């Protein structure tokens, strides 16, 4: 039987990168088809393929790391770099939308009435639901840290409780935001105010949902004894992502909800 | 910001086994590492974080009571209620989270005469 003379992971051939790329193609072209020809078939197919790809690719990573032992310290270091680089790219993604917001709001055009908020826009009170949302996300940052320390100290029950609490807070945020979206007196079609507001907060909300899902997977894995007190990088990656989502919200809150009102 | 501090703290935990040894040695700092940290964050959760959320919920409840739920006045501004292209759902005139009580269409609120 052959053994490797190094600590790295030479990954077995996998179809998931290809199916992921095909899914991206189908979703994007499907979106265009939906807009112009009113058929959702292609887009739905792409979405289904995306979900299957994500499930199977990440399932394989869990198998390789947790069950087959391929995630040695150097491999884990590479995964850490990878997650940090990915989150950095997401920071730049949001930076673009903040740029758009400040471009529009620092020098409002005559078409808007030369003021910010533009004429006719009734903004949301930053000290009502947005403040509650801020408290909810900050609290979830505390609970996810409790979860991390619990995992490191081998406190199984506390880890499950704190992780579940974090996810519940995430769901509560999403629920409150959905309510806000429905109750808002302005829409995405209300000029540059509506565009910047809903695109920035909308992508943030999507990231909250993604982060909550990642944490939920970690909860299932914690229950099934995947994590050890020394090795639980999947959880750490989820916690980093969650803190990132929290920080983006803080910037959104200060810029769009508070300063922009 | 507290969250930024937590983010940098989380990132610093990258060399986990090393830092655990160092933190155990400095355990006298009480709550900053070693065996007590989970307890510290559990206390923070139930004494600071969740009560903070509860206070904001109470604030919401009180503010809701003093709200009038009046419809904002409709002024047919040309820079609002943009409809360059129909939406690909329904009759194409309503946004995704349309609420007919507070969202007017380009001609005004639905079912109302000005």
Coordinates of C-alpha atoms in Angstrom, one line a residue:
Chain A
X1 CA 0.0 0.0 0.0
X2 CA 1.5 3.4 -1.0
X3 CA 2.1 6.1 1.7
X4 CA 2.7 9.8 1.1
X5 CA 6.0 11.2 2.3
X6 CA 4.5 14.6 3.1
X7 CA 1.8 16.1 5.3
X8 CA -0.3 17.7 2.5
X9 CA -3.6 16.6 1.1
X10 CA -3.6 15.5 -2.6
X11 CA -7.3 15.6 -3.2
X12 CA -9.0 12.9 -5.2
X13 CA -10.6 13.8 -8.5
X14 CA -14.0 15.3 -8.0
X15 CA -16.9 16.3 -10.2
X16 CA -18.2 19.1 -7.9
X17 CA -16.1 22.0 -9.3
X18 CA -17.6 21.3 -12.7
X19 CA -21.2 20.9 -11.5
X20 CA -20.7 24.1 -9.5
X21 CA -19.5 26.0 -12.6
X22 CA -22.4 24.6 -14.7
X23 CA -24.8 25.7 -11.9
X24 CA -23.4 29.2 -12.0
X25 CA -23.8 29.3 -15.8
X26 CA -27.4 28.0 -15.6
X27 CA -28.4 30.4 -12.8
X28 CA -27.0 33.5 -14.5
X29 CA -28.4 32.8 -18.0
X30 CA -31.6 31.5 -16.3
X31 CA -31.9 34.9 -14.6
X32 CA -31.7 36.7 -18.0
X33 CA -34.2 34.2 -19.5
X34 CA -36.6 34.9 -16.6
X35 CA -36.3 38.7 -17.1
X36 CA -36.9 38.6 -20.8
X37 CA -39.0 35.5 -21.5
X38 CA -40.8 34.9 -18.2
X39 CA -39.7 31.3 -17.8
X40 CA -38.0 30.2 -14.5
X41 CA -37.0 26.7 -15.7
X42 CA -33.3 27.3 -16.4
X43 CA -32.8 29.3 -13.3
X44 CA -34.5 26.6 -11.1
X45 CA -32.4 23.9 -12.7
X46 CA -29.3 26.0 -11.9
X47 CA -30.4 26.5 -8.3
X48 CA -31.0 22.8 -7.8
X49 CA -27.6 21.9 -9.2
X50 CA -26.0 24.5 -7.0
X51 CA -27.6 23.1 -3.9
X52 CA -26.6 19.5 -4.8
X53 CA -23.0 20.7 -5.5
X54 CA -22.7 22.5 -2.2
X55 CA -24.1 19.6 -0.2
X56 CA -21.9 16.9 -1.9
X57 CA -18.7 19.0 -2.0
X58 CA -18.8 20.0 1.6
X59 CA -19.9 16.5 2.6
X60 CA -16.7 15.2 0.9
X61 CA -14.6 17.7 2.8
X62 CA -16.0 16.6 6.1
X63 CA -15.3 13.0 5.1
X64 CA -11.7 13.8 4.1
X65 CA -11.0 15.8 7.2
X66 CA -13.0 14.3 10.1
X67 CA -13.2 10.7 9.0
X68 CA -10.1 10.1 6.9
X69 CA -7.7 12.4 8.8
X70 CA -6.3 14.3 5.8
X71 CA -6.5 17.7 7.7
X72 CA -3.1 17.7 9.2
X73 CA -1.8 21.0 10.7
X74 CA -0.2 22.3 7.5
X75 CA -3.5 21.4 5.6
X76 CA -5.5 23.2 8.3
X77 CA -3.2 26.2 8.0
X78 CA -4.0 26.3 4.3
X79 CA -7.7 26.1 5.0
X80 CA -7.4 29.1 7.5
X81 CA -5.6 31.2 4.8
X82 CA -8.4 30.2 2.4
X83 CA -11.2 31.3 4.7
X84 CA -9.4 34.6 5.5
X85 CA -8.9 35.3 1.9
X86 CA -12.5 34.5 1.1
X87 CA -13.8 36.8 3.8
X88 CA -11.4 39.5 2.6
X89 CA -12.9 39.2 -0.9
X90 CA -16.4 39.6 0.7
X91 CA -15.2 42.8 2.5
X92 CA -14.3 44.2 -0.9
X93 CA -17.7 43.1 -2.3
X94 CA -19.5 45.2 0.4
X95 CA -17.1 48.1 0.1
X96 CA -18.4 48.6 -3.4
X97 CA -22.0 49.0 -2.2
X98 CA -20.8 51.4 0.6
X99 CA -19.0 53.4 -2.1
X100 CA -22.2 53.6 -4.1
X101 CA -24.1 54.8 -1.0
X102 CA -21.6 57.5 -0.1
X103 CA -21.3 58.6 -3.7
X104 CA -25.0 59.2 -3.9
X105 CA -25.5 60.6 -0.4
X106 CA -22.5 62.9 0.2
X107 CA -23.4 65.0 -2.9
X108 CA -27.2 64.5 -3.6
X109 CA -28.2 65.5 -7.1
X110 CA -30.8 68.2 -8.0
X111 CA -33.1 65.4 -9.2
X112 CA -33.4 64.2 -5.6
X113 CA -34.1 67.7 -4.3
X114 CA -30.4 68.3 -3.5
X115 CA -30.8 66.7 -0.1
X116 CA -30.3 63.4 1.7
X117 CA -32.6 61.6 2.4
X118 CA -34.1 62.6 -0.9
X119 CA -37.4 64.5 -1.0
X120 CA -40.4 62.3 -0.4
X121 CA -38.5 59.5 1.3
X122 CA -39.6 58.6 4.9
X123 CA -36.7 56.9 6.5
X124 CA -36.9 54.2 9.1
X125 CA -36.3 55.3 12.7
X126 CA -32.7 54.0 13.5
X127 CA -33.7 53.6 17.2
X128 CA -36.5 51.1 16.6
X129 CA -36.1 47.8 14.8
X130 CA -32.6 48.6 13.4
X131 CA -31.3 49.1 17.0
X132 CA -32.9 45.9 18.1
X133 CA -31.3 44.2 15.1
X134 CA -27.9 45.6 16.2
X135 CA -28.4 44.2 19.8
X136 CA -29.4 40.8 18.4
X137 CA -26.3 40.5 16.2
X138 CA -24.0 41.7 18.9
X139 CA -25.6 39.2 21.4
X140 CA -25.0 36.5 18.8
X141 CA -21.3 37.4 18.7
X142 CA -21.2 36.9 22.4
X143 CA -23.0 33.5 22.2
X144 CA -20.8 32.2 19.4
X145 CA -17.7 33.1 21.5
X146 CA -19.3 31.2 24.4
X147 CA -19.7 28.2 22.0
X148 CA -16.1 28.4 20.9
X149 CA -14.8 28.3 24.4
X150 CA -17.2 25.5 25.3
X151 CA -15.9 23.4 22.4
X152 CA -12.2 24.1 23.4
X153 CA -13.0 23.1 27.0
X154 CA -14.9 20.0 26.1
X155 CA -18.2 21.3 27.5
X156 CA -20.5 19.4 25.2
X157 CA -23.8 20.5 26.5
X158 CA -22.9 24.2 26.7
X159 CA -21.5 24.1 23.2
X160 CA -24.8 22.8 21.9
X161 CA -26.8 25.3 23.9
X162 CA -24.7 28.3 23.0
X163 CA -24.5 27.4 19.3
X164 CA -28.3 26.8 19.2
X165 CA -28.8 30.2 20.8
X166 CA -26.5 31.9 18.2
X167 CA -28.6 30.3 15.4
X168 CA -31.8 31.4 17.0
X169 CA -30.6 35.0 17.3
X170 CA -29.6 34.8 13.6
X171 CA -33.1 33.6 12.7
X172 CA -34.6 36.4 14.9
X173 CA -32.6 39.0 12.9
X174 CA -33.7 37.6 9.6
X175 CA -37.3 37.6 10.8
X176 CA -37.2 41.2 12.0
X177 CA -35.5 42.4 8.8
X178 CA -38.1 40.7 6.6
X179 CA -40.8 42.5 8.7
X180 CA -39.0 45.8 8.2
X181 CA -38.7 45.1 4.4
X182 CA -42.5 44.6 4.3
X183 CA -43.3 47.6 6.5
X184 CA -40.9 50.1 4.9
X185 CA -42.6 53.2 3.3
X186 CA -40.0 53.1 0.5
X187 CA -39.1 50.4 -2.0
X188 CA -36.1 49.4 -4.1
X189 CA -37.6 51.3 -7.0
X190 CA -37.5 54.6 -5.1
X191 CA -34.4 56.1 -6.9
X192 CA -30.9 55.8 -5.7
X193 CA -32.0 55.8 -2.0
X194 CA -34.1 52.6 -2.5
X195 CA -31.4 51.0 -4.6
X196 CA -28.5 51.6 -2.2
X197 CA -30.6 50.7 0.8
X198 CA -32.1 47.4 -0.4
X199 CA -29.0 46.2 -2.3
X200 CA -26.7 46.8 0.6
X201 CA -29.0 45.5 3.3
X202 CA -30.3 42.8 1.0
X203 CA -26.9 41.3 0.4
X204 CA -26.2 41.6 4.1
X205 CA -29.4 39.7 4.9
X206 CA -28.3 37.0 2.4
X207 CA -25.0 36.7 4.2
X208 CA -26.9 36.4 7.6
X209 CA -28.9 33.5 6.1
X210 CA -25.7 31.9 4.7
X211 CA -23.9 32.4 8.1
X212 CA -26.8 30.9 10.1
X213 CA -26.9 27.9 7.8
X214 CA -23.1 27.4 8.2
X215 CA -23.6 27.6 12.0
X216 CA -26.5 25.1 11.8
X217 CA -24.3 22.6 10.0
X218 CA -21.7 23.1 12.8
X219 CA -24.4 22.4 15.4
X220 CA -25.3 19.1 13.7
X221 CA -21.6 18.2 13.5
X222 CA -21.0 19.1 17.1
X223 CA -23.9 16.9 18.2
X224 CA -22.4 14.1 16.1
X225 CA -19.0 14.3 17.8
X226 CA -17.1 15.7 14.7
X227 CA -15.3 18.4 16.7
X228 CA -12.5 17.8 19.2
X229 CA -11.2 20.4 21.7
X230 CA -8.0 20.8 19.7
X231 CA -9.4 20.5 16.1
X232 CA -12.7 22.2 15.1
X233 CA -11.7 24.4 12.1
X234 CA -15.2 24.1 10.5
X235 CA -16.6 25.8 13.5
X236 CA -13.9 28.5 13.6
X237 CA -14.5 29.3 10.0
X238 CA -18.3 29.6 10.7
X239 CA -17.5 31.9 13.7
X240 CA -15.2 34.1 11.7
X241 CA -17.9 34.4 9.0
X242 CA -20.5 35.2 11.6
X243 CA -18.3 38.0 13.1
X244 CA -17.7 39.4 9.6
X245 CA -21.5 39.5 9.1
X246 CA -21.9 41.3 12.4
X247 CA -19.3 43.9 11.5
X248 CA -20.8 44.6 8.1
X249 CA -24.2 45.2 9.9
X250 CA -22.5 47.7 12.3
X251 CA -21.2 49.7 9.3
X252 CA -24.6 49.5 7.6
X253 CA -26.3 50.7 10.7
X254 CA -24.0 53.6 11.3
X255 CA -23.9 54.7 7.6
X256 CA -27.3 54.0 6.1
X257 CA -29.7 53.8 9.0
X258 CA -28.2 56.4 11.3
X259 CA -26.1 58.9 9.3
X260 CA -28.3 58.5 6.3
X261 CA -31.6 59.3 8.1
Chain B
X1 CA -16.1 48.5 18.2
X2 CA -16.6 45.4 20.4
X3 CA -17.3 43.2 17.4
X4 CA -14.1 44.3 15.7
X5 CA -12.2 43.4 18.9
X6 CA -13.9 40.0 18.9
X7 CA -13.0 39.5 15.2
X8 CA -9.4 40.2 15.8
X9 CA -9.5 38.0 18.8
X10 CA -10.9 35.2 16.8
X11 CA -8.3 35.6 14.1
X12 CA -5.5 35.5 16.7
X13 CA -6.7 32.1 17.8
X14 CA -5.2 30.6 14.6
X15 CA -2.2 29.0 16.4
X16 CA -4.5 27.3 18.8
X17 CA -2.4 24.7 20.7
X18 CA 0.4 27.3 21.2
X19 CA -1.9 30.0 22.5
X20 CA -3.7 27.5 24.8
X21 CA -0.4 26.7 26.5
X22 CA 0.4 30.4 26.8
X23 CA -3.1 31.2 28.1
X24 CA -3.0 28.4 30.7
X25 CA 0.2 29.8 32.0
X26 CA -1.3 33.3 32.3
X27 CA -4.6 32.0 33.8
X28 CA -4.2 34.3 36.8
X29 CA -5.6 37.0 34.4
X30 CA -9.0 35.5 35.3
X31 CA -11.4 35.0 32.4
X32 CA -8.9 35.7 29.6
X33 CA -8.1 32.1 28.9
X34 CA -7.4 28.6 30.4
X35 CA -10.3 26.7 31.9
X36 CA -12.6 29.6 32.9
X37 CA -13.4 31.2 29.5
X38 CA -16.6 29.4 28.7
X39 CA -18.1 30.4 32.0
X40 CA -17.1 34.0 31.4
X41 CA -18.9 34.1 28.1
X42 CA -21.9 32.3 29.4
X43 CA -22.2 35.0 32.1
X44 CA -21.7 37.7 29.5
X45 CA -24.5 36.1 27.5
X46 CA -27.1 36.1 30.2
X47 CA -26.1 39.3 32.1
X48 CA -25.2 41.6 29.2
X49 CA -26.1 40.3 25.7
X50 CA -29.6 38.9 26.2
X51 CA -30.8 41.6 28.6
X52 CA -29.5 44.1 26.0
X53 CA -31.8 42.5 23.4
X54 CA -34.6 42.5 25.9
X55 CA -34.2 46.2 26.6
X56 CA -34.3 46.9 22.8
X57 CA -37.4 44.8 22.5
X58 CA -39.1 46.7 25.3
X59 CA -38.1 50.0 23.6
X60 CA -39.8 48.7 20.4
X61 CA -43.0 47.8 22.3
X62 CA -43.2 51.2 23.9
X63 CA -42.6 53.1 20.7
X64 CA -45.1 51.1 18.8
X65 CA -47.8 52.2 21.2
X66 CA -47.2 55.9 20.5
X67 CA -47.1 55.4 16.7
X68 CA -49.9 56.6 14.4
X69 CA -50.2 54.2 11.5
X70 CA -51.1 56.8 9.0
X71 CA -50.3 56.5 5.3
X72 CA -47.5 58.8 4.2
X73 CA -48.7 61.6 1.9
X74 CA -48.5 60.8 -1.8
X75 CA -46.6 63.4 -3.9
X76 CA -46.0 62.2 -7.6
X77 CA -42.2 62.9 -7.5
X78 CA -40.5 61.8 -10.8
X79 CA -37.4 60.6 -8.9
X80 CA -39.3 58.0 -6.9
X81 CA -41.4 54.9 -7.9
X82 CA -39.2 54.3 -10.9
X83 CA -40.7 51.8 -13.4
X84 CA -38.2 51.6 -16.3
X85 CA -39.0 47.9 -16.9
X86 CA -41.9 45.8 -15.5
X87 CA -41.0 43.4 -12.7
X88 CA -41.0 39.7 -13.8
X89 CA -43.7 38.8 -11.3
X90 CA -47.4 39.5 -10.9
X91 CA -48.6 42.4 -13.0
X92 CA -45.1 43.8 -13.1
X93 CA -46.0 47.0 -11.2
X94 CA -45.3 45.9 -7.6
X95 CA -42.0 45.5 -5.9
X96 CA -41.1 42.2 -4.1
X97 CA -42.1 43.4 -0.6
X98 CA -45.0 45.5 -1.8
X99 CA -47.3 46.7 1.1
X100 CA -50.3 48.5 -0.4
X101 CA -50.8 50.4 2.9
X102 CA -47.5 52.3 2.8
X103 CA -46.2 51.7 -0.8
X104 CA -47.8 53.8 -3.4
X105 CA -47.7 52.9 -7.1
X106 CA -46.5 55.5 -9.6
X107 CA -50.1 56.9 -9.9
X108 CA -50.8 56.8 -6.2
X109 CA -52.0 54.4 -3.6
X110 CA -54.1 51.5 -4.8
X111 CA -57.9 51.8 -4.4
X112 CA -57.6 55.4 -3.2
X113 CA -58.5 58.6 -5.0
X114 CA -55.5 60.8 -4.1

